[in-house]
Coordinates of C-alpha atoms in Angstrom, one line a residue:
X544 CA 24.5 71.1 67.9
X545 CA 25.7 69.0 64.9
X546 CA 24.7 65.5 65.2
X547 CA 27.0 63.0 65.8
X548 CA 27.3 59.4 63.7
X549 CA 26.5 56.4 66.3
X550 CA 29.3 54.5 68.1
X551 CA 31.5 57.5 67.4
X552 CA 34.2 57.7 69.8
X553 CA 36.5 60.6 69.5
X554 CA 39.5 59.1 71.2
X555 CA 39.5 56.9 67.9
X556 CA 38.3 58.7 65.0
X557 CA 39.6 62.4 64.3
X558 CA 38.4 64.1 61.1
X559 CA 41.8 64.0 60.2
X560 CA 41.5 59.8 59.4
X561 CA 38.0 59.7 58.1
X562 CA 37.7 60.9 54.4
X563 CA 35.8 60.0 51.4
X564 CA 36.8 59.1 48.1
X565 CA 35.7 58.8 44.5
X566 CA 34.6 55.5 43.2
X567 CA 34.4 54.2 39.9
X568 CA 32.0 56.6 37.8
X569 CA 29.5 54.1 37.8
X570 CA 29.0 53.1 41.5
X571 CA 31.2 55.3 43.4
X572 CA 32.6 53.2 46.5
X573 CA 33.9 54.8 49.6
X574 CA 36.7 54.1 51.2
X575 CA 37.5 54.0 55.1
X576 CA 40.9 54.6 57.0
X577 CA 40.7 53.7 60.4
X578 CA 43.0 51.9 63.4
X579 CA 43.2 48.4 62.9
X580 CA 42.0 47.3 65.9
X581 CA 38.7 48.6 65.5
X582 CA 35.7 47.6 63.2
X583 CA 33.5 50.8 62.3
X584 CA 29.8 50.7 60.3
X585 CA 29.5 51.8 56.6
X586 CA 29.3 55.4 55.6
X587 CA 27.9 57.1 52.6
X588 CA 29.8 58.8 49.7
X589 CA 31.1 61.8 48.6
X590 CA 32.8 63.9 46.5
X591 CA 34.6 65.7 48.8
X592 CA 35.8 65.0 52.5
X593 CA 34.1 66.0 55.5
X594 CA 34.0 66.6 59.4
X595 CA 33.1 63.4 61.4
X596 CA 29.5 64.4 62.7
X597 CA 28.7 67.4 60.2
X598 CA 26.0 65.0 59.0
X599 CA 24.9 61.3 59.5
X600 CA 22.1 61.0 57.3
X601 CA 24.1 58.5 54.8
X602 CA 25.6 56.8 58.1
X603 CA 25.2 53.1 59.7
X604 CA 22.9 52.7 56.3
X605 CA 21.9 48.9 55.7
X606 CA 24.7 47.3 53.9
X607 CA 24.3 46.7 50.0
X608 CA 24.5 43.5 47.9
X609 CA 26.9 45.4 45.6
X610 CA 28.8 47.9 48.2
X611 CA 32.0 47.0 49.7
X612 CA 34.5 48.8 52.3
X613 CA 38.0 49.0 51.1
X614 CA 40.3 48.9 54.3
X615 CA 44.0 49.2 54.8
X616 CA 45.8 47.7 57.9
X617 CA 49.5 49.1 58.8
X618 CA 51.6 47.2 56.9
X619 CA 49.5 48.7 53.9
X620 CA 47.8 45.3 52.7
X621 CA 44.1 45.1 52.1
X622 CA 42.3 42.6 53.8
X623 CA 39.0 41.3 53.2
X624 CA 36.0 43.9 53.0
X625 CA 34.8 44.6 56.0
X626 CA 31.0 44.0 54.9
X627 CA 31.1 40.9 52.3
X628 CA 28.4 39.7 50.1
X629 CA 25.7 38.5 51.2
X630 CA 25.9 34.5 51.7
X631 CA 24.1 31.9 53.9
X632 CA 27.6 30.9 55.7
X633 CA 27.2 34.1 57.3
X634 CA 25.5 34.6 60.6
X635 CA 24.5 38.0 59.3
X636 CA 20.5 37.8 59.8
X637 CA 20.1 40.1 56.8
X638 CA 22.1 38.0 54.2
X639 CA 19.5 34.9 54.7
X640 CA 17.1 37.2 53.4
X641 CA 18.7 38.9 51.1
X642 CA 20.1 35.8 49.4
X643 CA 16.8 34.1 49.3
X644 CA 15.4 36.9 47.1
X645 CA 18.4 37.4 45.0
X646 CA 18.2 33.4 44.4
X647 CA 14.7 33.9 43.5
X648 CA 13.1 31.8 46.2
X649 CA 10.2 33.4 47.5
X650 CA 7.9 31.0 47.8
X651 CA 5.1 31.2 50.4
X652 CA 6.9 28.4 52.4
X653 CA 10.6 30.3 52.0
X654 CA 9.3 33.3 52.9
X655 CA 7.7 32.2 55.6
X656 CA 10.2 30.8 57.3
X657 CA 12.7 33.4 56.7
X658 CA 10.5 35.8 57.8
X659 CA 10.4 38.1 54.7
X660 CA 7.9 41.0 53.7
X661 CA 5.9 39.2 51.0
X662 CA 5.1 42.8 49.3
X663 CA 8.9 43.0 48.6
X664 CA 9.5 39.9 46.8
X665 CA 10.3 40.0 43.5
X666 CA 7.5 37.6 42.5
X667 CA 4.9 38.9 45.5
X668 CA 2.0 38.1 43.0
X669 CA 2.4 34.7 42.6
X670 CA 1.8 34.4 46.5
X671 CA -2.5 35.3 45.5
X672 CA -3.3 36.3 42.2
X673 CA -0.7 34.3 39.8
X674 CA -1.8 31.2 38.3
X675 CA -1.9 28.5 41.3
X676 CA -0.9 26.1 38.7
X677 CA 2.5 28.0 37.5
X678 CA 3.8 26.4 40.8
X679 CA 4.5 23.1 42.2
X680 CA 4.4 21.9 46.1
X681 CA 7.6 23.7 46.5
X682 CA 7.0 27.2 44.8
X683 CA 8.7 26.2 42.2
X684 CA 7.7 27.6 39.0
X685 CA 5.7 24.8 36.7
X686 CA 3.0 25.1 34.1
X687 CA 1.0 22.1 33.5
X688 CA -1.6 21.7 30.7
X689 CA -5.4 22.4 30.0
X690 CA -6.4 19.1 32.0
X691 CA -4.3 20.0 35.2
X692 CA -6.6 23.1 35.2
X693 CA -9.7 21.1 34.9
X694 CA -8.5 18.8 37.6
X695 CA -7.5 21.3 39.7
X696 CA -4.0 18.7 40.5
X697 CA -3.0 21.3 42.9
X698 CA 0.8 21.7 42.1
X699 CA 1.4 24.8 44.7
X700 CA 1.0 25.0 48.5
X701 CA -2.3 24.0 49.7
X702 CA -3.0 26.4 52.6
X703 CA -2.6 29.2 49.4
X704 CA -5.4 27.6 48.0
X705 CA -7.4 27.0 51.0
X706 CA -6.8 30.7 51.3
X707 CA -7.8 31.4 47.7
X708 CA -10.8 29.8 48.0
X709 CA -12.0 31.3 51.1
X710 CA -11.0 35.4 49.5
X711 CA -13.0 34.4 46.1
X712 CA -9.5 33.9 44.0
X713 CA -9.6 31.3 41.1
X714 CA -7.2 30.1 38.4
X715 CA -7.6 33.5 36.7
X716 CA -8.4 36.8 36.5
X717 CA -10.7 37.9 33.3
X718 CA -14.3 36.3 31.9
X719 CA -13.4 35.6 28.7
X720 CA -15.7 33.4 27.6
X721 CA -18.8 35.0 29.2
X722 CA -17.7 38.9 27.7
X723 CA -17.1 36.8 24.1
X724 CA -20.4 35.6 24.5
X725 CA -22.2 38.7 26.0
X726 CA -21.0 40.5 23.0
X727 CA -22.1 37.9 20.7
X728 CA -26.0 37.6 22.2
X729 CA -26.2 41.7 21.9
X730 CA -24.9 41.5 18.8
X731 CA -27.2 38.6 17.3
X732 CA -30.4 41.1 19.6
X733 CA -29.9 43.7 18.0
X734 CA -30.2 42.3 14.5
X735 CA -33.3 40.7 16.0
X736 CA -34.7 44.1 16.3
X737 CA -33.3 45.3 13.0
X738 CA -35.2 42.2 10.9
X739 CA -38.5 43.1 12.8
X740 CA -38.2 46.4 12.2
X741 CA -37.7 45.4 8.7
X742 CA -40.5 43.2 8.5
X743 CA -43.4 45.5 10.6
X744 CA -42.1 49.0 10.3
X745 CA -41.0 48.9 14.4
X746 CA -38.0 46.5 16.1
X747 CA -40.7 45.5 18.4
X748 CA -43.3 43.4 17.9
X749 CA -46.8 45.5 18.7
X750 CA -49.5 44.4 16.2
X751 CA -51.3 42.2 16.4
X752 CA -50.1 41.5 20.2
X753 CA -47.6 43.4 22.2
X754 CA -44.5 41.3 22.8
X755 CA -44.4 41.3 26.9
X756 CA -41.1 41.4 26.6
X757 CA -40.5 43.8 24.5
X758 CA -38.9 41.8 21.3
X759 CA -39.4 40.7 18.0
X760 CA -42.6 38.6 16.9
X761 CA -42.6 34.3 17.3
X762 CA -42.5 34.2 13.7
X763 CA -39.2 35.9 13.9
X764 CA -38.1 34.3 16.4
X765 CA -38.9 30.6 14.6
X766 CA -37.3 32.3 11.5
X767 CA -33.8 33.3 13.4
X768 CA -33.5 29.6 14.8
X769 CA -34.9 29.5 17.6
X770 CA -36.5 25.8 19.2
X771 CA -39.1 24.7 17.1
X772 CA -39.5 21.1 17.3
X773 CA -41.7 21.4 13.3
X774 CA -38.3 22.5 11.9
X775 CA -36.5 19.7 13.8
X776 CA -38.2 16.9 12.4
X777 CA -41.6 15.9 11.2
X778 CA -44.3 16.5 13.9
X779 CA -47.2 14.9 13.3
X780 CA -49.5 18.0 14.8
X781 CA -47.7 20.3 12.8
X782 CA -46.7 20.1 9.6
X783 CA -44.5 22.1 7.6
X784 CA -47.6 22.4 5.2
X785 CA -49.2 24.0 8.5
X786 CA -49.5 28.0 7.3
X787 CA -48.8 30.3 10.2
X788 CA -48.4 33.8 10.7
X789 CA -45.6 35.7 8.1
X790 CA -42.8 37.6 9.7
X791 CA -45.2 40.7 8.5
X792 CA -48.0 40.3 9.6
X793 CA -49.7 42.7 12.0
X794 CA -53.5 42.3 11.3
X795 CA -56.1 39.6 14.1
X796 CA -56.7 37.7 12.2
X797 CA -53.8 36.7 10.3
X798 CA -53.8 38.3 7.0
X799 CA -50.1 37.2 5.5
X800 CA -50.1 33.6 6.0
X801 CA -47.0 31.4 5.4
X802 CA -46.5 27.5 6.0
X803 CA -44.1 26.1 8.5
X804 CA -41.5 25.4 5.9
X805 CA -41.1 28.5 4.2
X806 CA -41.1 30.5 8.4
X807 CA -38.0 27.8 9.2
X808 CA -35.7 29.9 7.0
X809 CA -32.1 28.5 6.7
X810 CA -33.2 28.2 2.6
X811 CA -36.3 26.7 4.2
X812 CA -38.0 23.4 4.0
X813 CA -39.1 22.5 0.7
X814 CA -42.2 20.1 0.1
X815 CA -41.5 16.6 0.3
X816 CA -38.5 16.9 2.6
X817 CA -38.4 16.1 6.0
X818 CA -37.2 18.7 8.5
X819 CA -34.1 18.1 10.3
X820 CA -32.4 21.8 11.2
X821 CA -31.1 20.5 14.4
X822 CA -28.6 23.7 15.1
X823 CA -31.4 24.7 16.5
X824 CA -30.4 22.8 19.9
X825 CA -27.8 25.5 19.8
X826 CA -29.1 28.5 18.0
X827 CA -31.4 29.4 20.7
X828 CA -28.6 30.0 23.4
X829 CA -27.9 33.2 21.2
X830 CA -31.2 34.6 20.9
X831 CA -33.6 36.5 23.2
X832 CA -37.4 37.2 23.3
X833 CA -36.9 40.8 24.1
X834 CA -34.8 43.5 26.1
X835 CA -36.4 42.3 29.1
X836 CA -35.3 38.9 28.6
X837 CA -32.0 40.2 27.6
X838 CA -30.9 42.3 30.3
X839 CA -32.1 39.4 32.9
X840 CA -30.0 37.5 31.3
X841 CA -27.0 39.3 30.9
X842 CA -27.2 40.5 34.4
X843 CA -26.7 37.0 35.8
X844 CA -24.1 36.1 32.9
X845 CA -21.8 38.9 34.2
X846 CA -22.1 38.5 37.6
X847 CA -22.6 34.4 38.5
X848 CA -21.2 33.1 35.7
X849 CA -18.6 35.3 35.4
X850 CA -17.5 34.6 38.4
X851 CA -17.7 30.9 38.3
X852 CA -15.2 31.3 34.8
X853 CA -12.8 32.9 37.2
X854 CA -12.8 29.7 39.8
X855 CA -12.3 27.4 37.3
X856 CA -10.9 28.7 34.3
X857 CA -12.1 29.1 30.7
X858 CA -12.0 25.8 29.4
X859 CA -13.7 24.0 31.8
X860 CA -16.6 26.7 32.1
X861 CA -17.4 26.9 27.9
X862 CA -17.9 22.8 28.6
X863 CA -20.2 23.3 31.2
X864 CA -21.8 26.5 29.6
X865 CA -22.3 24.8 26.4
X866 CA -23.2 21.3 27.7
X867 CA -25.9 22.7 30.0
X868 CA -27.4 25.9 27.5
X869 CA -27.7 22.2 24.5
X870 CA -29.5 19.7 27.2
X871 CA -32.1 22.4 28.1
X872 CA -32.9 22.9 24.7
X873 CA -33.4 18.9 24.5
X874 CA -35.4 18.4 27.1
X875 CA -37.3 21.3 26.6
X876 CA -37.5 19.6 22.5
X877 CA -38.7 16.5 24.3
X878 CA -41.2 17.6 26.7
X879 CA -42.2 21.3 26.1
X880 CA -45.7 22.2 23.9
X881 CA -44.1 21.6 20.0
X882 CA -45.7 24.6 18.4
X883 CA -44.2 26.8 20.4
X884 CA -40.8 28.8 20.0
X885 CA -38.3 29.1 22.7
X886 CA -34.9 31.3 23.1
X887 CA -32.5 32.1 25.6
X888 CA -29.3 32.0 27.8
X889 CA -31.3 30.7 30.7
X890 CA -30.2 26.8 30.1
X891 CA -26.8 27.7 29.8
X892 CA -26.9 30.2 32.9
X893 CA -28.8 27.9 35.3
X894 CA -25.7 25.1 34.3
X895 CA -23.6 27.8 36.1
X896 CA -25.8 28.1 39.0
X897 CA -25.5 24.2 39.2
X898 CA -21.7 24.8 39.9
X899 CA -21.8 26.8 42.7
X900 CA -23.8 24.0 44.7
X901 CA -21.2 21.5 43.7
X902 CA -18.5 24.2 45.2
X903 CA -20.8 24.5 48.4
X904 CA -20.9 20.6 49.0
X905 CA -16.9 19.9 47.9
X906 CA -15.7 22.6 49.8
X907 CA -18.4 22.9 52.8
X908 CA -16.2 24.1 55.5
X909 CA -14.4 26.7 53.4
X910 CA -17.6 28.9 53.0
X911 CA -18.6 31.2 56.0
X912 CA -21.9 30.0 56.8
X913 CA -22.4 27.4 54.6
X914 CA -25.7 26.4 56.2
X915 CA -27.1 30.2 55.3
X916 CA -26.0 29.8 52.3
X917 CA -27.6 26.7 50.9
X918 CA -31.0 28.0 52.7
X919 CA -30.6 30.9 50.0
X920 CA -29.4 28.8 47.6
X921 CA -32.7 26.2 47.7
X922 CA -34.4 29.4 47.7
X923 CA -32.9 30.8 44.9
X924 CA -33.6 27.6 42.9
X925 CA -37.1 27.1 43.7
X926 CA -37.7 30.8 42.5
X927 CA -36.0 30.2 39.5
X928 CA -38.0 26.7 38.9
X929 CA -41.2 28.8 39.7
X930 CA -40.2 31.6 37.2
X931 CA -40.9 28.6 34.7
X932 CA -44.5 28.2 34.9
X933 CA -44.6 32.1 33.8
X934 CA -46.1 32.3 30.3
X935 CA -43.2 32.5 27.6
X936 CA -40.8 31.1 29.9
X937 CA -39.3 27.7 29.4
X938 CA -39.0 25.9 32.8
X939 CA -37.3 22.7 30.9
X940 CA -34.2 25.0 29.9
X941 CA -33.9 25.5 33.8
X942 CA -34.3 21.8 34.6
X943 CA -32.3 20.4 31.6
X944 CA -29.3 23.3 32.4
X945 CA -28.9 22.4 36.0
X946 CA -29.0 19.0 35.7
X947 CA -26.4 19.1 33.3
X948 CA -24.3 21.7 35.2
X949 CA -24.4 19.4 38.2
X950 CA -23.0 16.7 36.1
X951 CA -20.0 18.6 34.1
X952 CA -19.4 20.6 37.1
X953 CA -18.8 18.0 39.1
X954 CA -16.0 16.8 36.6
X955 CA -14.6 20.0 35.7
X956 CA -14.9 22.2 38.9
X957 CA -11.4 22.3 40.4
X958 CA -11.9 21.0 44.0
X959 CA -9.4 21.1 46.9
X960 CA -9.1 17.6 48.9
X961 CA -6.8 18.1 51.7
X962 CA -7.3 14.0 52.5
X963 CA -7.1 11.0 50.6
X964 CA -11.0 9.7 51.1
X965 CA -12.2 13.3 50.4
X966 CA -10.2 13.2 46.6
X967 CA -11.5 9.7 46.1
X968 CA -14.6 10.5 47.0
X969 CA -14.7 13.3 44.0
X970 CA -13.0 10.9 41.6
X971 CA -15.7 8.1 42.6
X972 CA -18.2 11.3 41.8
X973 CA -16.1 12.3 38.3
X974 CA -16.6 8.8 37.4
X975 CA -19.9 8.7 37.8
X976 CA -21.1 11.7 36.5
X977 CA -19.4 11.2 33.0
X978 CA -20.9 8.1 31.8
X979 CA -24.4 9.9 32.7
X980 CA -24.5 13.0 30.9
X981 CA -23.1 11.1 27.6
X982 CA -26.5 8.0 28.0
X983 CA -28.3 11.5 29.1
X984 CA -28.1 13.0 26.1
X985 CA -28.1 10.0 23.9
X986 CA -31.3 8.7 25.1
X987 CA -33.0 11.9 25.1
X988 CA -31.9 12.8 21.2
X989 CA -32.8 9.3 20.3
X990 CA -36.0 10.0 22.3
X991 CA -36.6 13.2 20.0
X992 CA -35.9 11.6 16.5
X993 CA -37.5 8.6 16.9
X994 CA -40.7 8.3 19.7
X995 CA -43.0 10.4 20.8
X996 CA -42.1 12.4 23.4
X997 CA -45.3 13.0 25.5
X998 CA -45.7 9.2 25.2
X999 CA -42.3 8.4 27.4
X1000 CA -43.3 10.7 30.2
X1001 CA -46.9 12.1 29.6
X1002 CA -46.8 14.2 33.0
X1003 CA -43.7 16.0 32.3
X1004 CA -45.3 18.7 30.5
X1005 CA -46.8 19.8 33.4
X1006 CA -43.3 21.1 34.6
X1007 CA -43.3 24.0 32.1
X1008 CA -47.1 24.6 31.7
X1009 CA -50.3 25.3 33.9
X1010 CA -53.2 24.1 32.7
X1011 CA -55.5 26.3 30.8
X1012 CA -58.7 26.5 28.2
X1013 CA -56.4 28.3 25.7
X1014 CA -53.8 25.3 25.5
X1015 CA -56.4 23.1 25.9
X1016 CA -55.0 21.4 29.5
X1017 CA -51.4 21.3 28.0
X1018 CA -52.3 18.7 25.7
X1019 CA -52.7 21.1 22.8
X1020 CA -49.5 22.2 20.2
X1021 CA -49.4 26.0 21.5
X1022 CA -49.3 27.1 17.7
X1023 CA -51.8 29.7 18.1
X1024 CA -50.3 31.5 20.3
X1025 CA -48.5 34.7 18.7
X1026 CA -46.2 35.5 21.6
X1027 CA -43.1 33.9 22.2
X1028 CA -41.6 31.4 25.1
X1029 CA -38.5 32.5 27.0

């Protein structure tokens, strides 16, 4: 039984009125004869004619922006196609839609309203992964610079980036800053291994002690920049006359001495001059004690602070990064034993960790179960403050980095204030914290050039060391110890 087209009525089509014609060779059109009276749906093409109800696969099909029906009344005029363009003044409910995509507005709040598939827009992305910024409060498309990206000014609908915020979305899509740097602290590790493998026949360090984690020797360490307050400036305990340990040695006791000045490298110090390598604020970000150290460190690089790149966007991330990795190396240079070395991301990684409280407390009832959360969080942080009484670990590049990443964060984390008090209580915040990470680090690299630093606060140095015989009650310099400080 052949099938028959819908609405077909025999008493007023016949195969003998219905026919098909060829169109143009580019978009053949087909053409309709029919009684006047009567309005009858669209039909396919061919090349040929055909019975009425052979097939009605290519019938009643959904009408297309560039398709028209050719008619011809008796009189032989042609009126107007039967199925015009799609347009707003008609009541059709498919030309409202239609129209709005063609006119290129599909924005979340016009396709909303108009009820259209999101996935078939012909800028679906923009709705969750495009850059929020590209648009304004309408959906229009606008690109503001680097600051509106700090700022997070919010120029596209809010409840997208309520709803960003809440599926883990930021400002963009790729780490760039952390792989750049992940690439650039293997890199520099690996010819940390190479110049102690140079220096005592193995990359790492196993005579006279075993690096614990499993890296080059102190005295390479010192020599590749690490923090060393005696190549800093002059330290009264530890001249760079002081001889210590050459990169080669590998006898207890020390049988190839060198002085402190000669160990700083960088050309070294000569006699007479007074230290003052104060890259090495910065150097130490770069370098690592050892492949354990490393891969700690990396792990949390890719994973936390990769992800807090994402949320707010490169620029704004490298500021924090850098800001909080430099102020853990000074107030570890401030407060920390002098004669002994320290490396590592950990400043500059714990200023990231600082971030994510600062998106907990500014966007509190966006998080599902915030109050879990921040129990995890405290606990989270108290391990990592406890890690820092560990032997060769730093606990001031902790302290330092998240105090710091508290205060940048706060400036540069975009936030989403839905009312007027809650943005002014963030620009009261902004504000504030600016003003105290500049006097921050001014007074503490005045504090390091010109005073004595266990003289301003002579309990601090219990934060990073527990008392023992061998550092004589954390009063002593730390020089003899051969291992190195994470």
């Amino acid at each position: 039984m052949s099938a028959q087209p819908p609405n077909y009525n025999p008493e007023l089509y016949t195969p003998e009125t219905l026919r098909y014609v060829q169109g143009d060779s580019k978009r053949p059109q087909s053409v309709l004869e029919y009684n006047p009276q009567h309005e009858v749906p669209e039909v396919g093409t061919s090349d040929s004619p055909v019975e009425v109800g052979a097939r009605a696969e290519y019938l009643n099909r959904a009408p297309s922006p560039v398709s028209t029906i050719a008619t011809k009344t008796q009189d032989g005029s042609s009126p107007a196609p039967l199925f015009p363009e799609p347009s707003n003044a008609n009541n059709y409910p498919f030309s409202q839609k239609f129209t709005s995509q063609m006119a290129g507005d599909d924005s979340q709040d016009a396709l909303v309203a108009k009820g259209v598939n999101p996935a078939k827009s012909s800028r679906y992305q923009d709705l969750e992964y495009a850059d929020p910024h590209s648009q304004d409060a309408a959906g229009a498309t606008k690109r503001s610079g680097p600051l509106g990206k700090f700022f997070s000014d919010g120029r596209y609908p809010l409840q997208q980036r309520i709803e960003n915020k809440k599926r883990g979305i930021g400002i963009q899509s790729r780490p760039y800053v952390v792989w750049a740097m992940t690439i650039a602290m293997i890199g520099v590790f690996i010819y940390e291994l190479v110049l102690n493998g140079r220096e005592q026949g193995s990359p790492i360090s196993l005579k006279p002690f075993i690096n614990p984690m499993l890296g080059p020797s102190g005295s390479a360490l010192i020599n590749l920049g690490s923090r060393f307050p005696p190549c800093m400036k002059n330290v009264a305990d530890v001249p760079i006359s002081t001889p210590i340990a050459c990169m080669n040695n590998t006898e207890n006791p020390i049988s190839q001495v060198c002085t402190v000045g000669d160990l700083c490298g960088f050309g070294g110090i000569p006699s007479g001059q007074e230290p003052n390598q104060w890259f090495r604020f910065i150097l130490p970000i770069f370098l690592h004690a050892g492949i354990i150290h490393l891969l700690l460190n990396m792990f949390a690089q890719l994973s936390l602070s990769a992800q807090i790149e994402r949320e707010m966007g490169s620029g704004g991330f490298l500021l924090v990064y850098s800001a909080a990795g430099i102020f853990g190396n000074v107030l570890g240079g401030n407060f920390s034993l002098v004669g002994v070395p320290s490396v590592g991301a950990s400043g500059a990684i714990f200023g990231t960790l600082a971030v994510t409280w600062v998106d907990l407390v500014a966007h509190w009832k966006y998080h599902y179960r915030p109050v879990r959360k921040l129990v995890f969080m405290i606990i989270e942080l108290i391990i990592g403050i406890a890690i820092g009484f560990i032997p060769y670990v730093d606990n001031f590049a902790h302290i330092g980095g998240f105090l710091m990443g508290l205060l940048v964060g706060t400036v540069f984390y975009p936030v989403i204030s839905e009312s007027k008090r809650h943005k002014t209580i963030m620009w009261i915040f902004r504000l504030a914290a600016i003003p105290l990470a500049i006097v921050l680090f001014v007074l503490l690299i005045r504090n390091f050039y010109t005073a004595d630093p266990y003289a301003a606060c002579s309990g601090c140095r219990y934060l990073s060391c527990i008392p023992t015989a061998a550092n004589n009650r954390c009063k002593g310099t730390g020089l003899t110890t051969t291992s190195v400080n994470n």
